[in-house]
Structure formats: structure tokens, C-alpha cells
mmCIF file of C-alpha atoms in Angstrom:
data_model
loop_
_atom_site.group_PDB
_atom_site.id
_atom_site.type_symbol
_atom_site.label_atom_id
_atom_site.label_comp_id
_atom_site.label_asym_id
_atom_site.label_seq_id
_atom_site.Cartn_x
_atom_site.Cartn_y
_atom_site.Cartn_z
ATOM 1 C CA UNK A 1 0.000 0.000 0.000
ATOM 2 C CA UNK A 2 2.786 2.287 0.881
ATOM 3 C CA UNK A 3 4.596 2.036 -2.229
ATOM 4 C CA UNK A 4 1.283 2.507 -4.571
ATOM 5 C CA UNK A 5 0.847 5.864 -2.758
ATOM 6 C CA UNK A 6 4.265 6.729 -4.022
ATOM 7 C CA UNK A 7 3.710 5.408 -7.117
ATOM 8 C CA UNK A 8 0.738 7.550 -7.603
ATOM 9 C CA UNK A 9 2.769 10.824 -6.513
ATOM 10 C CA UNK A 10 1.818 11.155 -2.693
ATOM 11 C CA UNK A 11 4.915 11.917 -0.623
ATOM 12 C CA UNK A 12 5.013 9.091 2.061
ATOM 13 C CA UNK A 13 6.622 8.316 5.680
ATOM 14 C CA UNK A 14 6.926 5.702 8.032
ATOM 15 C CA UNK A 15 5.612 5.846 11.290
ATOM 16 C CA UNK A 16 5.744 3.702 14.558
ATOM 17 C CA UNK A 17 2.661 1.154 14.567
ATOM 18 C CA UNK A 18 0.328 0.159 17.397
ATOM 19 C CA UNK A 19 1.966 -3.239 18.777
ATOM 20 C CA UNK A 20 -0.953 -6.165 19.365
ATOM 21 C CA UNK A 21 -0.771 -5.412 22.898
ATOM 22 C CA UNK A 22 -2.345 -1.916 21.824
ATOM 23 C CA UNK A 23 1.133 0.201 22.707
ATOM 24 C CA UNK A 24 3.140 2.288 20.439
ATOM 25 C CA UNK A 25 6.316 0.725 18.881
ATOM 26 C CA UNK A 26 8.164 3.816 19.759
ATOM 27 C CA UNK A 27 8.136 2.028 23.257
ATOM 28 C CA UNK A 28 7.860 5.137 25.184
ATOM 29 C CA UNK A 29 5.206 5.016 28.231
ATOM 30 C CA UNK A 30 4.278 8.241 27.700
ATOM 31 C CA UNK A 31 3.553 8.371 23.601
ATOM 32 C CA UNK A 32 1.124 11.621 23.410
ATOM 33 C CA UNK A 33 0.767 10.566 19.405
ATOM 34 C CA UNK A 34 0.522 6.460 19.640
ATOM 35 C CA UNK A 35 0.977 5.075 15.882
ATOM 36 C CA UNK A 36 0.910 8.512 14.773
ATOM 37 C CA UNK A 37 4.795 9.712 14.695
ATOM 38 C CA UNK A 38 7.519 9.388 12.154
ATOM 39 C CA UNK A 39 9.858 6.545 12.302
ATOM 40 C CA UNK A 40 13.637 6.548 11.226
ATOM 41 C CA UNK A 41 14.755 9.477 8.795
ATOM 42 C CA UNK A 42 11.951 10.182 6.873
ATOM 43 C CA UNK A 43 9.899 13.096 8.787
ATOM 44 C CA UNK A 44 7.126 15.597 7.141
ATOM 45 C CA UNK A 45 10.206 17.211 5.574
ATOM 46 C CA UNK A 46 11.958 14.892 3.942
ATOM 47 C CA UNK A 47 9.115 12.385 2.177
ATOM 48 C CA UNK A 48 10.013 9.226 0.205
ATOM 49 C CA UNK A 49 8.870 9.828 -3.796
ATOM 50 C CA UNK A 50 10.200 6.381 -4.920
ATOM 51 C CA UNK A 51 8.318 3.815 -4.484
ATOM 52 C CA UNK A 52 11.668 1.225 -5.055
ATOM 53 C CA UNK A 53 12.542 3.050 -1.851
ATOM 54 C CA UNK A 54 9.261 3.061 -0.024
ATOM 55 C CA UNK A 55 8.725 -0.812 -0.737
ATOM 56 C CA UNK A 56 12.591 -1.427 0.698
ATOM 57 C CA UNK A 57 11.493 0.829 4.176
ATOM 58 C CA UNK A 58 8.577 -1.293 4.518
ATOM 59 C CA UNK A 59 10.517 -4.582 3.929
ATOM 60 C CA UNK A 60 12.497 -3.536 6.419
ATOM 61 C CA UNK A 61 9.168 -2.290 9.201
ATOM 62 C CA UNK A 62 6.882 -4.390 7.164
ATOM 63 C CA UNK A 63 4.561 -2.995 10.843
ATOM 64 C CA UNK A 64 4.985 0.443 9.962
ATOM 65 C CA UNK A 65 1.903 2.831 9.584
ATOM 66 C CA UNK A 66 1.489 5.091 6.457
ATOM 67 C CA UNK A 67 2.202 8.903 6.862
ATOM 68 C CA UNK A 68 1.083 11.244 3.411
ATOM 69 C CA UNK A 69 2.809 14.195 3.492
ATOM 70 C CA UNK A 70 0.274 17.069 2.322
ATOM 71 C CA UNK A 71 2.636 19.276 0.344
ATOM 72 C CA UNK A 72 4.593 16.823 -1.003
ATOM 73 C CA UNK A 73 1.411 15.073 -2.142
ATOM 74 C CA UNK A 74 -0.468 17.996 -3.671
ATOM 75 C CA UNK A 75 -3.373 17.731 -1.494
ATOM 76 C CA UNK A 76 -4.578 19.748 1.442
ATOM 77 C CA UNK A 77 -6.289 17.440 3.718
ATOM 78 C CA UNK A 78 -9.382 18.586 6.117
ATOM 79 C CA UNK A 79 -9.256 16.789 9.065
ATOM 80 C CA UNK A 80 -12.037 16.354 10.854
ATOM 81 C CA UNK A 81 -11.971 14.351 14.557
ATOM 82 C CA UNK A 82 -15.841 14.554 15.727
ATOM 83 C CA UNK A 83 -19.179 14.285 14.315
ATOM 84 C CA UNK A 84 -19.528 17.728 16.113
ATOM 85 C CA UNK A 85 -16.879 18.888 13.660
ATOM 86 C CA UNK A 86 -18.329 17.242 10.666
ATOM 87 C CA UNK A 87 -21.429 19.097 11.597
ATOM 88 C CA UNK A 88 -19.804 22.533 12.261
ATOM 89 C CA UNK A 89 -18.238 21.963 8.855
ATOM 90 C CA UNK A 90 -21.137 21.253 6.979
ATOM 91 C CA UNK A 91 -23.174 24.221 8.923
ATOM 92 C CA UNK A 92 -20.626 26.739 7.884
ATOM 93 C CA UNK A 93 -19.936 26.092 3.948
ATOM 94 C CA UNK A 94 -21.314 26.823 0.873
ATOM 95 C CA UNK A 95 -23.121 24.496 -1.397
ATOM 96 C CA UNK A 96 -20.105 24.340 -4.259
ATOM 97 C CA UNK A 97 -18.118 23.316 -1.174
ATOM 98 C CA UNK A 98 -21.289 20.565 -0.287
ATOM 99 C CA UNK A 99 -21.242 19.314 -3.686
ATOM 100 C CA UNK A 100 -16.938 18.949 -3.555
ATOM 101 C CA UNK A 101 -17.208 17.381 -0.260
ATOM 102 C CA UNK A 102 -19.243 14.998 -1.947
ATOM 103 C CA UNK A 103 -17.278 13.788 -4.969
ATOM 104 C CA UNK A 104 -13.808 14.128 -2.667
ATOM 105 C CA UNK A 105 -11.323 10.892 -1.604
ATOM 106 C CA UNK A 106 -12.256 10.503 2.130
ATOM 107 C CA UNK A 107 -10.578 8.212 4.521
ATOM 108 C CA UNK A 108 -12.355 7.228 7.761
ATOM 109 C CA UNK A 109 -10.023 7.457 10.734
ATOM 110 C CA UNK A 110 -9.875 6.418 14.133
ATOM 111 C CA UNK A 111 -12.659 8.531 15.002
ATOM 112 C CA UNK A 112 -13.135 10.927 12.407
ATOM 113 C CA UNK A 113 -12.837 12.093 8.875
ATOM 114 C CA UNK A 114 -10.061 13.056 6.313
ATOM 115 C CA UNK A 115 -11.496 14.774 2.898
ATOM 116 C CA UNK A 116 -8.771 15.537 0.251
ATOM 117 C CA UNK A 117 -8.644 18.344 -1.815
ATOM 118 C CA UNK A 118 -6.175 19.245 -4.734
ATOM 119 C CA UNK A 119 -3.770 21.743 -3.832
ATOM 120 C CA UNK A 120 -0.975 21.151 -6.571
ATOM 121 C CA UNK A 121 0.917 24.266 -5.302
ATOM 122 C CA UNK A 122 1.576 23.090 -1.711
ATOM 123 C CA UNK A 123 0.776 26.479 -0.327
ATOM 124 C CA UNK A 124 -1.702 26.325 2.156
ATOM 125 C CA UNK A 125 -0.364 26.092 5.579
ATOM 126 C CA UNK A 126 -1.450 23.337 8.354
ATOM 127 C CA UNK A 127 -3.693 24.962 11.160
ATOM 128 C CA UNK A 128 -5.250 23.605 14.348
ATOM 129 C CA UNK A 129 -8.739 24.627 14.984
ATOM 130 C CA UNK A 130 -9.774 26.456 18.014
ATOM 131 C CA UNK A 131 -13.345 28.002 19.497
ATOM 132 C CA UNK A 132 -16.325 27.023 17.544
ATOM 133 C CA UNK A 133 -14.336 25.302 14.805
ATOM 134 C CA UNK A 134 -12.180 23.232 16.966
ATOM 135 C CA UNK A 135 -11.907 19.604 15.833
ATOM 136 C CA UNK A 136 -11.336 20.959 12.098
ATOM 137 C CA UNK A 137 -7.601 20.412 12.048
ATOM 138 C CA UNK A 138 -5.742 21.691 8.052
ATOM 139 C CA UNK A 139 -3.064 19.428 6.776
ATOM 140 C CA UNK A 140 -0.901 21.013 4.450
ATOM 141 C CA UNK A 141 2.526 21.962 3.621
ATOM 142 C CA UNK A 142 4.866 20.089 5.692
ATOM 143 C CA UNK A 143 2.305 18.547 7.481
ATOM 144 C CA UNK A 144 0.754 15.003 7.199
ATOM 145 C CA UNK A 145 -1.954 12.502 7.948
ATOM 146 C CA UNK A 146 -2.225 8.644 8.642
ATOM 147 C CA UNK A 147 -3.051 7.489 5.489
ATOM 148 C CA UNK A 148 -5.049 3.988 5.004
ATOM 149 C CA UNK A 149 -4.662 0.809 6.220
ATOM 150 C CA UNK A 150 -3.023 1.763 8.846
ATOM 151 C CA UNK A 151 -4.195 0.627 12.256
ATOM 152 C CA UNK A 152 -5.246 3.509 15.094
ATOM 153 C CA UNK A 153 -4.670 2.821 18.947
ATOM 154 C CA UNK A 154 -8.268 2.088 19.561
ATOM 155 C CA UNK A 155 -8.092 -1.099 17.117
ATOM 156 C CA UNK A 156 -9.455 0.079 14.304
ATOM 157 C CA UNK A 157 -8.247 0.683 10.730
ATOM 158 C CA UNK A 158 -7.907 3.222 8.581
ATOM 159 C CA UNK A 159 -9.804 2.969 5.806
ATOM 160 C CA UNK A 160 -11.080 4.764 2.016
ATOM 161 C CA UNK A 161 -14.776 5.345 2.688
ATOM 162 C CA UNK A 162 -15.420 7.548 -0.597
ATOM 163 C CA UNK A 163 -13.282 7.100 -3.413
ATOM 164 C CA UNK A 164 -9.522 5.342 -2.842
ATOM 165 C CA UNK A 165 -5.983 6.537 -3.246
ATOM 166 C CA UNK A 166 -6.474 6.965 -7.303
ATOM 167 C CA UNK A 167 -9.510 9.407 -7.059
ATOM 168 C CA UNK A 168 -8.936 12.294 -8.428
ATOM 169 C CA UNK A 169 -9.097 14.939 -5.367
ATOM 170 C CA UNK A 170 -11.379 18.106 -6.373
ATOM 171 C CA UNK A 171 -9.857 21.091 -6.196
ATOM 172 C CA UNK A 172 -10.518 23.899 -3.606
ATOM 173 C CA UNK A 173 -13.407 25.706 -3.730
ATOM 174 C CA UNK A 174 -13.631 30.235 -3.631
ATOM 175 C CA UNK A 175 -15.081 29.042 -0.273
ATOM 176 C CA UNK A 176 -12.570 26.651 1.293
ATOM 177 C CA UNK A 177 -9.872 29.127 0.461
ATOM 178 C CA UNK A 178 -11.094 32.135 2.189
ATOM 179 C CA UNK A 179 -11.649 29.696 4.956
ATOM 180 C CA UNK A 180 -7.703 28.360 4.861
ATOM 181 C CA UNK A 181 -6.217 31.331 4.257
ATOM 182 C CA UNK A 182 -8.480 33.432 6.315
ATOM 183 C CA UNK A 183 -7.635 30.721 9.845
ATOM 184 C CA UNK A 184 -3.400 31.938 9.358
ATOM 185 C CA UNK A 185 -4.824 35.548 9.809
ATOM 186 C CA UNK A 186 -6.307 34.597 13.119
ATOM 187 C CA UNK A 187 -4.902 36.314 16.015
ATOM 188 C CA UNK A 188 -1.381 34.330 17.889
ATOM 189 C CA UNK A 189 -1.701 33.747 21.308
ATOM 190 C CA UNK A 190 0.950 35.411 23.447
ATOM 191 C CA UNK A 191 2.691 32.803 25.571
ATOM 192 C CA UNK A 192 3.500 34.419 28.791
ATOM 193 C CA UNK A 193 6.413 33.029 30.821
ATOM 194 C CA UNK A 194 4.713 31.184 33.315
ATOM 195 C CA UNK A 195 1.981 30.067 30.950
ATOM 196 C CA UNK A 196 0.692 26.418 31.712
ATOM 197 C CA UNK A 197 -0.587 23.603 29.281
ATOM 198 C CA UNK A 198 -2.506 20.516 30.109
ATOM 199 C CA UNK A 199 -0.985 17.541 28.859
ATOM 200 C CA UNK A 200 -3.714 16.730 26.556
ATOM 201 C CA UNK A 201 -3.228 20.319 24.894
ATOM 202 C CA UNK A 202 0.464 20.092 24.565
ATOM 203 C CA UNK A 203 0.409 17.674 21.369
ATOM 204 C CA UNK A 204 -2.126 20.901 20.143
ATOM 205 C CA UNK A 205 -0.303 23.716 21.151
ATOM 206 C CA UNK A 206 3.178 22.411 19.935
ATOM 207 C CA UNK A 207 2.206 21.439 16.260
ATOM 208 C CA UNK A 208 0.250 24.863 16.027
ATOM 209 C CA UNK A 209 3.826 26.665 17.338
ATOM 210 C CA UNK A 210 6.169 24.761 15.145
ATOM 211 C CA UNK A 211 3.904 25.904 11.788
ATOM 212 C CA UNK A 212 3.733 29.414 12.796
ATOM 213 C CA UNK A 213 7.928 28.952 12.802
ATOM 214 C CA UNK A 214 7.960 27.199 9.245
ATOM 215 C CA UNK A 215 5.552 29.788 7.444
ATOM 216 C CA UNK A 216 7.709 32.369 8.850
ATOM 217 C CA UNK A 217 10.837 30.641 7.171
ATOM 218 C CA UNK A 218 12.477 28.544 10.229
#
């Protein structure tokens, strides 16, 4: 599966697995992204295009899960992680955006949704949504997603549930892009020096930080 995705164009990465007693291979007790982070060399910025070389890294971690790279695929991926986001999502739209959300490759995760749209100049940046649109997480750039079959730490596995791998993704609608571009214009947080996270916000916080860093060059 891994090296059709390359074969096809997506950029692809290995990442640690979910072991069958339902821990991360990374082997770490306190894995905040089980099954979900990059293994060996490969990371979000340095994708595998050949699929001679993809097939040879999963010889090797025949286990691994399958990371897509947005950017390096040509897609911008909406991620959605709740039906409440699904619905907040469809509520907020237009009905060009209905019809392409329709007709577009969607993978069912773990416990959400990942719709793929064309975006063949890798511009649009990765976001984390917040307020009345959290749960609608962007994946672009140098940014990726868990791409079918891999397996997620509650047992289940990834899967196409509208269209496969060779669909061809829609492109983005006048809609979705005011709504991409218009999330980077959001306000940034100021992080004061005793500011505290929870634990379950760090994984959150620290993606959001690190792409405000690589759109400004770092």
C-alpha cells in the first residue's frame, strides 16, 4: 500500500505502529501521538517519492503505519476528529463546497474524517482549529496525515470510505480558500512566561507553534 501511494505521486513516511498489545512501537510510556509519529529518517520534511525506496522501508518495518505528506502530495487534507466537527463543517460552507465534499477521496479514521482536496501548489499552511471550529484540524505543507490501512490505537483501521488513493481529489473551492487562508490571519496567542498547558493540549499547542515557525521561514 505504501509504495502505490508513491507510485501515484503522494509523498510518504513511516511511522511507529500500534503493537498487538495496543502500545506504540516507539516504546515510550508516555507516547502523546501512539501510531501517529515518524519513524527513522523520513519526517514531514523529507518524504520518500520512490516507491523502489518506499517498498525497501517497509521490507524492512513491514509494521509500519502510512504517513502522506500534504505538500509533497499535492493535497490539502481537512481533518475532521468529531461528528460535532463534521457538523460545524457542513453548517458553515457553501453548497459548491457541499457538492466537492461529496465527490472528494475521504478516509475514515480512528474517530473521524479526512477529505482531500487538490492543492498542486503546496501552499496552504497546516492549522489547528480552536473556538467554535475546533476539531477541524488543516493538513498542508509540511504537514501530514495517517493514510489507510493503517491501524489507530483504539483497534481500528484506517480505511477509504469515498473514493480510494487513485480518485482524483477536487480542487478547492472560492469558499474553502477564504476559509484556509483566512484561519493563518487569526490572532497568535501570546505565551507568557509562566503560561501552563494541560498535557492533553500540549500535542495541540506544539504542532500549532512549530507551523507558525515554518511559514515564517524557520
Amino acid at each position: 500500500a505504501a509504495a502505490k501511494y508513491a507510485s501515484l505521486g503522494y509523498g510518504v513516511i513511516p511511522l511507529h505502529w500500534i503493537k498487538d498489545e495496543g502500545k506504540c512501537s516507539c516504546g515510550r510510556v508516555d507516547c502523546e501521538s501512539e501510531g501517529k509519529h515518524p519513524l527513522g529518517e523520513h519526517g514531514a520534511s523529507n518524504p520518500m517519492l520512490d516507491a523502489e525506496l518506499v517498498a525497501a522501508q517497509w521490507d524492512d518495518t513491514p509494521e509500519a503505519n502510512i504517513g502522506l505528506v500534504a505538500g509533497a502530495s499535492r493535497r490539502v487534507i481537512v481533518d475532521l476528529d468529531s461528528v460535532a466537527a463534521q457538523n460545524r463543517l457542513m453548517d458553515i460552507c457553501d453548497v459548491d463546497t457541499t457538492d466537492a465534499i461529496n465527490v472528494v477521496p475521504m478516509a475514515k479514521t480512528g474517530k473521524g474524517w479526512h477529505l482531500h482536496f487538490d492543492d498542486p501548489s503546496g501552499s496552504y499552511a497546516p492549522s489547528v482549529g480552536s473556538g467554535e471550529d475546533a476539531g477541524i484540524d488543516i493538513r498542508g505543507g509540511v504537514s501530514y496525515v495517517v493514510a489507510p490501512p493503517s491501524r489507530h490505537k483504539n483497534g481500528t483501521t484506517y480505511k477509504w470510505i469515498q473514493g480510494t488513493e487513485v480518485t482524483p481529489a477536487p480542487p478547492v473551492t472560492a469558499w474553502l480558500h477564504e476559509y484556509l487562508t483566512g484561519r493563518r490571519k487569526a490572532p497568535a496567542e501570546v505565551m507568557q512566561d509562566d503560561h501552563e498547558q494541560t498535557k492533553g493540549g500540549r500535542n495541540k499547542l506544539m504542532a500549532s507553534l512549530a507551523g507558525s515557525m515554518r511559514r515564517r521561514g524557520m
